[in-house]
Amino acid sequence: MKRIKQLNLLNTRLGFFTLLVLLFWVKNIFAYFTAFNLGIESPFQYFILFINPIATTLFLLSIALYAKKTKSFYRTSFLIYFLMTLLLFANVVYYREFTDFITINTILGAGKVSSGLSSSTIKMFEWIDVLYWVDFIGLLIAFFAKKLGKDERPVKARYAFAATALSLLAFSGNLFLAETDRSGLLTRTFSRDYLVKYLGINAFTGYDAVQTYKTHQVRAEASPNDMDEVASYVKEHHAAPNDEYFGLAKGKNVIYIHLESTQQFLIDYKLKDENGVEHEVMPFVNSLYHDSSTFSFDNFFHQVKAGKTSDAETLLETSLFGLNQGAFFAQLGGKNTFEAAPNILGQVAGYTSATFHGNNKTFWNRNETYARFGYDYFFDASYYDVNEENSFQYGLHDKPFFEQSVKYLEHLQQPFYTKFIAVSNHYPYAEFTDEDAGFPLANTSDNTINGYFATANYLDKAVEEFFTYLKAAGLYENSVFVLYGDHYGISNGRNKNLAELVGKTSDTWTDFDNAQMQRVPYMIHIPGQTKGGINHSFGGQIDGLPTLLHLLGIDTDNYIQLGQDLLSNEHQEVVAFRDGSFMTPAFTYYNGVLYDNDTQEAMTELSEEQQNEFEQLQEKVNLQLATSDKINNGDLLRFYTGSHLAPINPDQYTYKNSLNELLTIERTLGSQSTSLFSKNNNESTVDLYKTLKYQEYYPQVNTENQEITSDAGQEPVAEN
Ligand code: GP9
Ligand code: MN
């Protein structure tokens, strides 16, 4: 009898180990499909999802294999299995409430968890959750009832080692596949969803633990003295507001419009189709650009790095840089103290703040970062009707995005500070396949470039429709609009293919040209005033916040901002790129080479005077970047009291049930409510929104003599 038992595979240590690995794997896959929404887009991603629990499960359980004593083998196995199950289970329950995964900070702080838990602990559990524990309990019972034999023989060390080695190998393979599908996964950390989707919950938690530990170390070393140094730097560099413009937009609503991947060269750009007919890419944005109510800038540069969109948000809303490595939002957005625009405007001028964006809230860790920026509301993908037809990899397309946003916007108390993050004009600039197709594609050897103009045109139309609504609804006149490009759309690696389209040649294209391409649109449109125009002053995204605050009549001298008001007479025209390159009206310093902007040539020999000037500029740039890093890495703003802003409690922002919250506020305020809805006699303005597909703007002509397909470059026959 004993013999038979021993032959039974499950009664051996290796058999038991294998059983645990298999059971956990199944549980994990079950959770992937029933509890989480991971946005799987291809069979390849399904494959990665299927295999990703294996490596870490093997690794963790293999630890028990090293135990010699019988008791310690089984104890360790059960313990590890219990902990893995607990982690999975906790994530399942947490996700149900927060649509997010548990971070080490959440566990340590437990603020968010407990605030969610306390309100409805019981409600958070569902019967199905029992499934995560039945196997564990079943195994325990079987074990103590001696149905599961104890194997007294230790696993040979080389087998234990082989299991660990196999798990590491499996992990490298997993990581390789993940990187093939989504490069920069670990360096850029797009979102927690991505880490789980590609590497699994255990790996995500481990990764998060390492990151948390690293940031904790740096922070622990920072002291209030560091803050004093920073404060004196900021004081010295502060550019006083220009009286002519200070307060020009005081009290107005702020509407930021994020023009995804839009470069300055698209402004006034006309794309020639194959018949030589020119098509203006962004006619509506151009009309704003040339309007005397708009402060437009044509030497404005993006300053982002790996955090792309989120870095632009950091720059524009905190006047600090992102990090030189990785995404700032992901690494520190959920941990740091900020003096961000929504917080300042909320506390100083009574603004209500909201971000609108048709992607999941955890992308770029926005949900955690926005809470620390002081955003009252965040309408992410969960607030929109997103389906396969109206969306792509990065979320809801721009036309339905703006259209569906207004049902929330109309309930915001005024004045409000809002940000609309469009996304359709995002790499890979895929051709529209429905009635939104029609704008001509460029004809280069690079499909990414070819599609760029059509998606930018789509964005332009989406913005125009939004403006048309705002005018009809009566929000336009009392709002100030900030339109900005977040970063390049065409990367330096592709620019040679773009050269011909921007009046250059690929043979003579240099890094000088690459640097010039980092210009992005920046315009502040203030209906009713006429002091605008195209300003040629050199500046960057870091300068956005003081510029805007001064226009809103808010002094910035007590805030820790590294940029300078672009309209100030004291504004210095030195634009730092995140890697230490820079741009001034006279020089371009890019990838280690200094160029003369007039000759566009590299300056190989510098006079002593030029050398000095160069060194001074470089020092200035490095100091600005280093100061930003010091603030961000040391979380120095937690020590700063000079701004007199009350500290933020990020746990108060859950970004759930926001519409209900807004309606309650409206009701409570009654006749004092300043929302558009209330001002409109409690009637919705949603019906004022008109949206058309491209082919409705440009109906196809189809007569006997002429047969013109939509992509043959037909001139528009109707604008509306
Ligand atoms: C994703 C969107 C795109 O939500 O904002 O971000 P990007 O890839 O441009 O940084
Ligand atoms: Mn972007």
XYZ file of C-alpha atoms and ligand atoms in Angstrom:
731
model
C 0.000 0.000 0.000
C 2.719 2.376 1.010
C 4.432 1.649 -2.214
C 1.442 2.488 -4.343
C 1.120 5.743 -2.495
C 4.692 6.615 -3.223
C 4.324 5.847 -6.867
C 1.420 8.216 -7.039
C 2.922 11.282 -8.598
C 1.029 13.731 -6.445
C 2.528 12.232 -3.368
C 6.022 13.110 -4.399
C 7.436 16.535 -3.647
C 7.982 17.297 -7.317
C 4.478 16.106 -8.100
C 3.002 18.318 -5.405
C 5.070 21.224 -6.687
C 3.814 20.649 -10.242
C 0.235 20.446 -9.032
C 0.557 23.795 -7.273
C 2.085 25.423 -10.344
C -0.727 24.110 -12.534
C -3.500 25.071 -10.142
C -2.176 28.550 -9.720
C -1.752 28.975 -13.414
C -5.377 28.021 -14.014
C -6.544 30.390 -11.286
C -4.506 33.160 -12.748
C -5.901 32.677 -16.236
C -9.386 32.521 -14.763
C -8.800 35.918 -13.147
C -7.469 37.383 -16.397
C -10.659 36.542 -18.189
C -13.240 37.141 -15.526
C -11.893 39.849 -13.251
C -9.624 42.132 -15.233
C -9.981 44.107 -18.377
C -6.565 43.953 -19.989
C -7.360 45.140 -23.485
C -5.980 42.202 -25.417
C -5.678 43.159 -29.034
C -4.113 40.272 -30.910
C -3.638 36.494 -30.828
C -0.007 37.154 -29.939
C -1.078 39.103 -26.872
C -3.416 36.258 -25.919
C -0.481 33.925 -26.164
C 1.669 36.106 -23.905
C -1.202 36.403 -21.471
C -1.531 32.637 -21.307
C 2.089 31.982 -20.577
C 2.871 34.932 -18.339
C 1.861 33.404 -14.965
C 4.161 30.429 -15.464
C 7.605 31.902 -14.918
C 6.975 33.661 -11.631
C 4.810 30.855 -10.255
C 7.569 28.369 -10.989
C 10.137 30.686 -9.498
C 8.329 31.337 -6.251
C 7.225 27.775 -5.625
C 10.674 26.454 -6.494
C 11.932 28.111 -3.310
C 10.250 25.339 -1.311
C 12.128 22.685 -3.267
C 15.330 23.677 -1.502
C 13.901 22.663 1.868
C 15.316 19.409 3.128
C 13.014 18.708 6.037
C 9.594 17.379 5.193
C 7.777 19.821 7.411
C 9.549 22.837 6.059
C 8.991 21.757 2.442
C 5.219 21.483 2.892
C 4.991 24.526 5.104
C 6.938 26.681 2.694
C 4.951 25.394 -0.267
C 1.631 26.128 1.415
C 2.825 29.505 2.587
C 4.018 30.602 -0.844
C 0.872 29.284 -2.438
C -1.204 31.108 0.136
C 0.617 34.389 -0.434
C 0.341 34.155 -4.208
C -3.354 33.389 -3.906
C -3.826 36.256 -1.516
C -2.100 38.652 -3.884
C -4.210 37.497 -6.807
C -7.406 37.542 -4.781
C -6.679 40.991 -3.355
C -6.072 42.310 -6.841
C -9.308 40.806 -8.100
C -11.295 42.486 -5.354
C -9.373 45.746 -5.589
C -9.756 45.864 -9.344
C -13.492 45.444 -9.000
C -13.600 48.630 -6.966
C -10.828 50.706 -8.502
C -10.232 49.235 -11.987
C -6.557 49.181 -11.090
C -3.944 46.867 -9.619
C -2.543 47.082 -6.121
C 0.785 48.829 -5.794
C 3.221 48.569 -2.917
C 2.358 52.139 -2.045
C -1.292 51.258 -1.855
C -0.450 48.431 0.514
C 1.816 50.604 2.620
C -0.407 53.649 2.630
C -3.544 51.571 2.522
C -5.419 54.859 2.277
C -7.135 54.146 -0.971
C -7.803 50.564 -0.062
C -9.316 51.360 3.269
C -11.395 54.228 1.971
C -12.829 51.811 -0.566
C -13.111 49.025 1.938
C -14.729 50.908 4.738
C -17.582 52.125 2.604
C -18.637 48.743 1.395
C -16.457 45.897 2.546
C -19.058 43.237 2.049
C -20.230 44.562 -1.266
C -16.754 44.186 -2.680
C -16.812 40.419 -2.452
C -18.684 38.176 -4.795
C -19.509 34.497 -4.570
C -17.199 33.753 -7.439
C -14.267 34.820 -5.249
C -14.590 31.563 -3.354
C -13.080 29.887 -6.385
C -9.732 31.489 -5.600
C -9.627 29.656 -2.275
C -11.286 26.295 -2.835
C -8.138 24.666 -4.140
C -6.055 25.969 -1.279
C -8.535 24.832 1.332
C -9.053 21.538 -0.489
C -5.314 20.888 -0.513
C -5.005 21.706 3.165
C -7.843 19.345 4.054
C -6.442 16.606 1.843
C -3.061 17.118 3.403
C -4.215 16.965 7.002
C -6.643 14.129 6.289
C -3.604 12.344 4.925
C -5.217 11.927 1.541
C -2.185 13.630 0.146
C 0.932 11.731 1.015
C 3.937 13.350 2.589
C 7.100 12.718 0.685
C 9.941 12.483 3.162
C 12.671 12.436 0.550
C 14.226 15.839 -0.142
C 14.334 16.978 -3.737
C 17.838 16.728 -5.077
C 19.471 20.135 -5.040
C 20.121 19.983 -8.737
C 16.411 19.475 -9.466
C 15.509 22.413 -7.288
C 18.093 24.450 -9.048
C 16.852 23.262 -12.419
C 13.328 24.414 -11.541
C 14.590 27.859 -10.562
C 16.758 28.083 -13.654
C 13.835 27.028 -15.814
C 11.686 29.743 -14.281
C 14.334 32.364 -15.046
C 14.619 31.118 -18.580
C 10.864 31.202 -18.947
C 10.844 34.747 -17.605
C 13.473 35.907 -20.107
C 11.450 34.320 -22.901
C 8.292 35.988 -21.624
C 10.042 39.336 -21.381
C 11.459 38.973 -24.855
C 8.010 38.303 -26.329
C 6.569 41.186 -24.342
C 9.248 43.588 -25.561
C 8.660 42.467 -29.136
C 5.050 43.464 -28.830
C 5.536 46.566 -26.679
C 9.053 47.875 -26.609
C 10.152 49.905 -23.616
C 7.777 48.037 -21.320
C 10.059 48.112 -18.300
C 11.829 51.367 -19.024
C 8.784 53.446 -19.831
C 6.149 51.695 -17.710
C 3.164 52.835 -19.687
C 0.622 51.459 -17.295
C 0.021 48.838 -14.675
C -2.398 47.145 -17.068
C 0.438 46.665 -19.505
C 2.755 45.114 -16.948
C 0.098 42.655 -15.847
C -0.966 41.898 -19.384
C 2.587 41.124 -20.462
C 4.315 39.846 -17.328
C 1.613 38.871 -14.853
C 0.623 40.008 -11.378
C 3.582 38.588 -9.477
C 6.084 40.190 -11.817
C 4.223 43.471 -11.712
C 4.244 43.466 -7.920
C 7.945 42.608 -7.825
C 8.762 45.327 -10.316
C 6.692 47.814 -8.392
C 8.446 46.850 -5.159
C 11.877 47.530 -6.665
C 10.757 50.883 -8.074
C 9.150 51.874 -4.799
C 12.258 50.965 -2.869
C 14.466 53.007 -5.198
C 12.365 56.142 -4.974
C 12.047 55.723 -1.245
C 15.841 55.730 -0.861
C 16.304 58.976 -2.772
C 13.487 60.667 -0.930
C 14.736 59.602 2.456
C 17.961 61.472 1.792
C 16.301 64.725 0.738
C 15.933 67.465 3.324
C 14.264 70.862 3.729
C 17.670 72.464 3.062
C 17.533 71.139 -0.489
C 14.228 72.911 -0.850
C 15.738 76.211 0.256
C 18.341 76.022 -2.494
C 15.664 75.309 -5.041
C 13.520 78.176 -3.792
C 16.335 80.671 -4.220
C 17.028 79.392 -7.753
C 13.358 79.857 -8.596
C 13.254 83.356 -7.127
C 16.255 84.382 -9.167
C 14.781 83.051 -12.393
C 11.282 84.305 -11.943
C 10.112 86.444 -14.856
C 7.718 89.156 -13.720
C 4.399 89.371 -15.549
C 3.869 91.879 -18.288
C 1.315 94.468 -17.152
C -0.141 94.663 -20.618
C -1.338 91.085 -20.458
C -1.639 90.266 -16.785
C -5.199 89.236 -15.975
C -6.396 89.464 -19.569
C -8.336 86.222 -19.129
C -9.192 86.626 -15.478
C -12.027 84.490 -14.231
C -12.544 82.708 -17.535
C -12.935 78.963 -17.855
C -9.785 77.251 -19.057
C -10.076 74.701 -21.829
C -6.855 72.928 -22.704
C -6.895 71.065 -25.969
C -4.162 68.511 -26.263
C -3.219 68.139 -29.911
C -1.730 64.672 -29.942
C 1.608 64.366 -31.775
C 1.024 67.654 -33.584
C 4.146 69.416 -34.790
C 4.415 73.059 -35.683
C 5.176 72.269 -39.318
C 1.554 71.139 -39.723
C 0.418 74.700 -39.053
C -0.523 76.269 -42.391
C 0.664 73.089 -44.082
C -1.000 72.056 -47.311
C -0.561 68.515 -48.536
C -0.412 68.042 -52.272
C -2.294 65.032 -53.553
C -1.311 63.040 -56.620
C -3.104 65.529 -58.883
C -1.192 68.421 -57.426
C -4.246 69.714 -55.573
C -3.393 71.206 -52.190
C -5.270 70.181 -49.056
C -4.947 72.289 -45.947
C -4.276 69.845 -43.126
C -5.539 71.810 -40.136
C -7.707 74.647 -41.445
C -9.519 75.240 -38.184
C -6.439 75.273 -35.968
C -4.826 77.571 -38.530
C -7.723 79.987 -38.272
C -7.151 80.192 -34.522
C -3.421 80.512 -35.047
C -3.872 83.617 -37.190
C -6.648 85.145 -35.110
C -5.828 88.360 -33.287
C -7.502 86.888 -30.214
C -4.808 84.249 -30.091
C -1.334 84.477 -28.632
C 0.424 82.103 -31.006
C 4.036 81.012 -30.803
C 6.086 79.717 -33.673
C 9.302 78.975 -31.787
C 7.787 76.834 -29.089
C 9.373 73.452 -28.389
C 8.249 70.274 -26.713
C 10.600 69.123 -23.954
C 9.407 65.587 -23.314
C 11.282 62.342 -23.122
C 10.130 58.751 -22.535
C 6.926 59.832 -20.788
C 5.723 61.468 -24.031
C 2.154 62.725 -23.521
C 2.448 62.482 -19.748
C 5.712 64.421 -19.748
C 3.990 67.169 -21.702
C 1.265 67.203 -19.052
C 3.888 67.447 -16.307
C 5.655 70.303 -18.067
C 2.521 72.278 -18.828
C 0.733 71.787 -15.552
C 3.556 71.850 -13.023
C 6.300 73.749 -14.847
C 8.727 70.962 -13.983
C 10.383 68.527 -16.364
C 9.730 64.815 -16.637
C 12.615 62.481 -15.952
C 15.584 61.807 -18.160
C 14.811 58.094 -17.897
C 11.407 56.510 -17.781
C 8.039 58.121 -17.316
C 7.706 60.572 -14.488
C 3.953 59.987 -14.102
C 4.524 56.266 -13.699
C 7.479 56.514 -11.361
C 6.652 59.459 -9.139
C 3.261 60.772 -10.163
C 1.530 58.672 -7.538
C 3.979 59.561 -4.796
C 5.016 63.194 -4.999
C 3.630 66.455 -3.748
C 2.796 68.950 -6.487
C 1.827 72.530 -7.065
C -0.079 71.780 -10.228
C -2.416 74.045 -12.152
C -5.705 72.424 -11.061
C -4.674 72.669 -7.436
C -3.490 76.280 -7.641
C -6.565 77.415 -9.542
C -8.836 75.421 -7.271
C -7.428 76.876 -4.086
C -6.654 80.405 -5.217
C -9.452 81.143 -7.645
C -12.213 78.628 -6.933
C -11.896 76.663 -10.149
C -13.384 73.190 -10.599
C -11.015 70.963 -12.544
C -11.439 67.990 -14.852
C -9.528 65.971 -17.400
C -11.269 64.220 -20.275
C -9.566 61.370 -22.074
C -10.915 58.304 -23.869
C -8.264 55.839 -22.674
C -8.102 53.806 -19.467
C -7.329 55.875 -16.424
C -4.273 53.857 -15.469
C -2.428 54.586 -18.712
C 0.610 56.643 -17.707
C -0.639 56.225 -14.143
C -2.863 59.207 -14.747
C -5.397 58.307 -12.082
C -2.851 58.498 -9.271
C -1.015 61.485 -10.677
C -4.132 63.541 -11.314
C -5.247 63.001 -7.742
C -1.981 64.569 -6.648
C -2.305 67.350 -9.194
C -5.595 68.139 -7.490
C -7.896 67.254 -10.366
C -11.441 67.106 -9.067
C -12.653 64.872 -11.902
C -11.144 62.536 -14.401
C -13.424 61.268 -17.129
C -11.538 58.322 -18.557
C -12.632 55.584 -20.969
C -15.101 54.211 -18.431
C -17.224 57.333 -18.899
C -17.435 56.958 -22.639
C -19.125 54.611 -25.005
C -16.042 53.021 -26.507
C -16.374 50.178 -28.966
C -14.333 48.554 -31.669
C -15.636 50.851 -34.369
C -15.040 54.175 -32.663
C -11.691 53.484 -31.015
C -8.182 52.157 -31.508
C -5.308 50.992 -29.341
C -5.038 54.295 -27.456
C -8.699 54.796 -26.853
C -11.709 56.587 -28.216
C -11.339 58.541 -31.454
C -11.443 62.305 -31.234
C -14.814 63.110 -32.790
C -16.887 60.841 -30.534
C -14.534 61.781 -27.685
C -15.343 65.488 -27.783
C -18.975 64.791 -28.533
C -19.420 62.445 -25.606
C -17.512 64.765 -23.267
C -20.052 67.549 -23.274
C -22.624 65.658 -21.239
C -20.142 65.888 -18.362
C -18.739 69.296 -19.191
C -22.128 70.965 -19.004
C -22.437 69.965 -15.358
C -19.108 71.385 -14.181
C -19.337 74.423 -11.942
C -17.781 77.489 -13.552
C -15.143 78.706 -13.690
C -13.598 75.413 -14.613
C -10.141 74.294 -15.598
C -10.386 71.440 -18.086
C -8.095 69.413 -20.242
C -9.233 67.447 -23.275
C -6.673 64.891 -24.359
C -7.274 63.952 -27.971
C -5.522 60.857 -29.238
C -6.452 59.869 -32.809
C -3.426 61.604 -34.268
C -1.155 59.067 -32.631
C 1.378 56.758 -34.139
C 0.849 54.602 -36.262
C -1.463 57.184 -37.930
C -3.511 54.356 -39.294
C -5.740 55.053 -42.214
C -9.414 55.390 -41.354
C -11.351 52.592 -42.932
C -14.846 54.013 -42.480
C -16.521 57.242 -43.552
C -13.801 59.166 -41.755
C -11.419 58.174 -44.527
C -10.930 60.537 -47.413
C -8.212 63.030 -46.622
C -5.336 62.248 -48.983
C -2.399 60.228 -47.783
C 1.106 61.451 -48.411
C 3.097 59.488 -50.891
C 6.432 58.647 -49.289
C 8.065 55.291 -48.710
C 7.057 55.498 -45.050
C 3.471 54.624 -44.177
C 3.700 56.290 -40.813
C 4.400 59.601 -42.492
C 1.784 58.975 -45.151
C -1.047 58.664 -42.666
C 0.019 61.508 -40.385
C -1.684 64.293 -42.356
C -5.029 62.542 -42.552
C -5.188 61.836 -38.813
C -4.119 65.427 -38.100
C -6.917 66.614 -40.357
C -9.339 64.413 -38.448
C -8.147 65.985 -35.197
C -8.651 69.433 -36.689
C -12.231 68.593 -37.616
C -12.881 67.162 -34.174
C -11.614 70.352 -32.527
C -13.668 72.487 -34.886
C -16.830 70.561 -34.029
C -16.102 71.052 -30.361
C -15.656 74.799 -30.834
C -18.847 75.000 -32.855
C -20.690 73.384 -29.978
C -19.043 75.636 -27.382
C -20.125 78.691 -29.346
C -23.693 77.407 -29.685
C -23.849 76.452 -26.020
C -22.510 79.801 -24.853
C -19.306 78.578 -23.241
C -16.975 79.987 -25.855
C -17.010 83.674 -24.908
C -16.144 83.160 -21.267
C -13.397 80.626 -21.833
C -9.712 80.763 -22.627
C -8.360 78.037 -24.861
C -4.888 76.609 -24.761
C -3.953 74.399 -27.691
C -0.661 72.603 -27.570
C 1.230 69.879 -29.372
C 2.627 67.397 -26.891
C 5.605 66.074 -28.853
C 6.785 65.110 -32.303
C 4.602 62.857 -34.397
C 7.324 61.874 -36.831
C 10.426 60.649 -35.067
C 13.962 61.684 -35.988
C 14.540 58.275 -37.505
C 11.824 58.974 -40.061
C 12.547 62.616 -40.728
C 14.672 61.979 -43.800
C 11.604 60.504 -45.436
C 9.670 63.601 -44.488
C 12.349 65.986 -45.791
C 10.885 66.458 -49.278
C 7.481 67.277 -47.831
C 8.913 70.122 -45.775
C 10.929 71.635 -48.581
C 14.246 69.929 -47.791
C 16.131 66.994 -49.183
C 16.948 63.783 -47.393
C 20.607 63.941 -48.468
C 21.248 67.226 -46.754
C 19.072 66.507 -43.723
C 21.030 66.844 -40.461
C 20.518 66.824 -36.740
C 20.100 70.562 -37.038
C 16.922 69.880 -38.996
C 15.840 67.230 -36.506
C 16.126 69.779 -33.739
C 13.998 72.321 -35.635
C 11.296 69.695 -36.048
C 10.767 69.625 -32.286
C 8.667 72.757 -32.560
C 5.061 72.177 -31.530
C 2.040 74.460 -31.646
C 1.230 76.528 -28.614
C -1.586 79.015 -28.699
C -3.708 80.754 -26.158
C -6.987 81.886 -27.597
C -8.898 84.469 -25.581
C -12.164 85.380 -27.294
C -12.915 89.061 -27.134
C -9.409 90.425 -26.892
C -7.238 91.504 -29.793
C -3.747 91.755 -28.395
C -2.682 88.410 -29.804
C -0.574 87.643 -32.833
C 2.291 85.369 -33.725
C 5.024 85.714 -31.165
C 8.486 84.582 -32.265
C 10.002 84.324 -28.847
C 11.760 81.004 -28.141
C 10.183 78.969 -25.390
C 9.076 75.519 -24.345
C 6.380 73.615 -22.521
C 7.996 74.403 -19.172
C 6.945 78.040 -19.756
C 3.271 77.243 -20.253
C 2.051 77.366 -16.661
C 3.416 80.796 -15.625
C 2.247 82.212 -18.958
C -1.286 80.972 -18.434
C -1.482 81.867 -14.757
C -0.414 85.433 -15.461
C -3.060 85.763 -18.152
C -5.561 84.544 -15.563
C -4.333 87.250 -13.215
C -2.603 84.933 -10.777
C 0.818 85.842 -9.459
C 3.347 83.049 -9.609
C 6.241 84.371 -7.545
C 5.453 82.144 -4.598
C 5.218 78.955 -6.614
C 8.027 76.620 -7.494
C 7.957 76.818 -11.270
C 10.984 76.429 -13.499
C 9.554 78.080 -16.589
C 9.089 81.744 -17.401
C 6.061 83.616 -18.696
C 6.479 83.748 -22.476
C 4.853 87.174 -22.565
C 7.101 88.627 -19.893
C 9.768 91.136 -20.896
C 12.140 89.211 -18.677
C 11.624 85.916 -20.478
C 14.952 84.356 -21.427
C 15.046 82.576 -24.732
C 16.907 79.408 -23.810
C 14.974 76.210 -24.380
C 16.320 73.107 -22.666
C 15.651 69.724 -24.163
C 15.383 66.952 -21.626
C 18.718 65.365 -22.572
C 20.702 68.580 -22.097
C 20.517 69.712 -25.721
C 19.141 73.220 -26.161
C 17.851 75.860 -28.509
C 18.184 79.637 -28.560
C 17.388 82.161 -31.286
C 21.054 82.025 -32.339
C 22.152 78.456 -31.601
C 20.999 74.903 -31.781
C 22.848 72.436 -29.619
C 21.657 68.942 -30.430
C 23.155 65.521 -29.845
C 26.453 67.047 -28.789
C 26.871 69.333 -31.796
C 26.520 73.104 -31.765
C 24.946 74.698 -34.840
C 24.650 78.261 -35.980
C 20.962 78.940 -36.672
C 21.777 81.392 -39.478
C 24.098 79.205 -41.478
C 22.480 75.961 -40.248
C 25.999 74.546 -40.129
C 27.835 72.880 -37.276
C 30.176 75.315 -35.526
C 33.417 73.420 -35.472
C 35.696 76.178 -34.285
C 34.497 78.548 -31.636
C 36.061 81.873 -30.790
C 36.808 82.355 -27.120
C 33.783 84.556 -26.823
C 31.538 81.988 -28.462
C 32.989 79.249 -26.300
C 32.170 81.260 -23.197
C 28.685 81.974 -24.378
C 28.148 78.321 -25.181
C 29.376 77.230 -21.781
C 27.143 79.723 -20.037
C 24.121 78.519 -21.943
C 24.966 74.931 -21.213
C 25.320 75.705 -17.536
C 21.973 77.448 -17.487
C 20.283 74.503 -19.145
C 21.922 71.922 -16.934
C 21.023 73.865 -13.827
C 17.382 74.092 -14.845
C 17.234 70.353 -15.543
C 19.138 69.428 -12.404
C 16.863 71.616 -10.289
C 13.849 69.851 -11.736
C 15.347 66.435 -10.979
C 16.186 67.513 -7.487
C 12.613 68.607 -6.840
C 11.093 65.519 -8.400
C 13.414 62.810 -7.132
C 13.583 64.241 -3.629
C 9.881 65.078 -3.569
C 10.990 68.462 -2.302
C 7.656 70.220 -2.593
C 6.509 68.338 0.504
C 8.851 70.667 2.415
C 7.678 73.852 0.754
C 5.253 76.113 2.536
C 5.882 79.339 0.599
C 2.958 78.800 -1.729
C 0.421 78.712 1.122
C -1.479 75.950 -0.590
C -3.233 73.507 1.707
C -1.909 69.967 1.267
C -3.862 67.652 -0.996
C -5.338 64.402 0.194
C -5.193 62.261 -2.953
C -7.504 59.662 -1.417
C -10.393 62.039 -1.705
C -10.326 61.607 -5.470
C -11.665 58.280 -6.635
C -12.873 59.441 -10.050
C -15.891 57.220 -9.700
C -19.540 58.211 -10.096
C -18.430 61.686 -11.089
C -21.608 62.546 -12.900
C -23.659 61.814 -9.800
C -21.336 63.973 -7.765
C -21.720 66.830 -10.215
C -25.493 66.507 -10.223
C -25.589 66.514 -6.453
C -23.502 69.672 -6.340
C -25.811 71.294 -8.888
C -28.850 70.358 -6.846
C -27.338 71.497 -3.576
C -26.324 74.845 -4.999
C -29.702 75.342 -6.629
C -29.910 78.830 -8.106
C -26.281 79.435 -7.114
C -25.092 76.711 -9.452
C -22.896 78.086 -12.222
C -22.783 75.017 -14.436
C -23.784 75.443 -18.051
C -26.692 73.086 -17.453
C -28.026 75.237 -14.617
C -27.488 78.439 -16.579
C -29.418 76.867 -19.424
C -32.510 76.545 -17.242
C -31.621 73.012 -16.269
C -31.722 71.867 -19.830
C -29.059 69.840 -21.481
C -27.038 71.342 -24.313
C -25.968 67.975 -25.653
C -28.262 68.240 -28.672
C -26.348 71.278 -29.865
C -23.420 69.048 -30.675
C -23.045 68.290 -34.350
C -20.569 65.772 -35.620
C -20.005 64.625 -39.168
C -17.853 62.015 -40.795
C -15.246 63.131 -43.309
C -17.329 61.908 -46.187
C -20.271 63.956 -45.002
C -18.079 67.054 -45.093
C -16.797 66.131 -48.520
C -19.543 64.228 -50.315
C -18.272 62.185 -53.206
C -19.165 63.370 -56.645
C -20.453 60.517 -58.699
C -21.840 61.603 -62.037
C -21.821 60.020 -65.438
C -18.756 61.845 -66.644
C -16.892 61.913 -63.430
C -16.182 59.130 -61.084
C -14.112 60.349 -58.275
C -13.357 58.247 -55.286
C -12.889 59.861 -51.955
C -9.149 59.373 -51.830
C -8.489 60.788 -55.256
C -7.944 64.233 -53.831
C -11.335 65.731 -54.476
C -11.602 69.374 -53.554
C -14.265 69.968 -50.944
C -17.673 70.804 -52.305
C -19.111 71.683 -48.928
C -17.622 72.738 -45.651
C -20.478 71.681 -43.492
C -2.534 57.537 -24.134
C -2.218 58.746 -24.905
C -0.960 58.566 -25.723
O -3.528 57.633 -23.207
O -2.244 59.894 -24.167
O 0.204 58.764 -25.031
P 1.641 58.844 -25.750
O 1.912 57.494 -26.324
O 1.579 59.879 -26.830
O 2.545 59.244 -24.694
Mn 1.316 61.920 -27.045
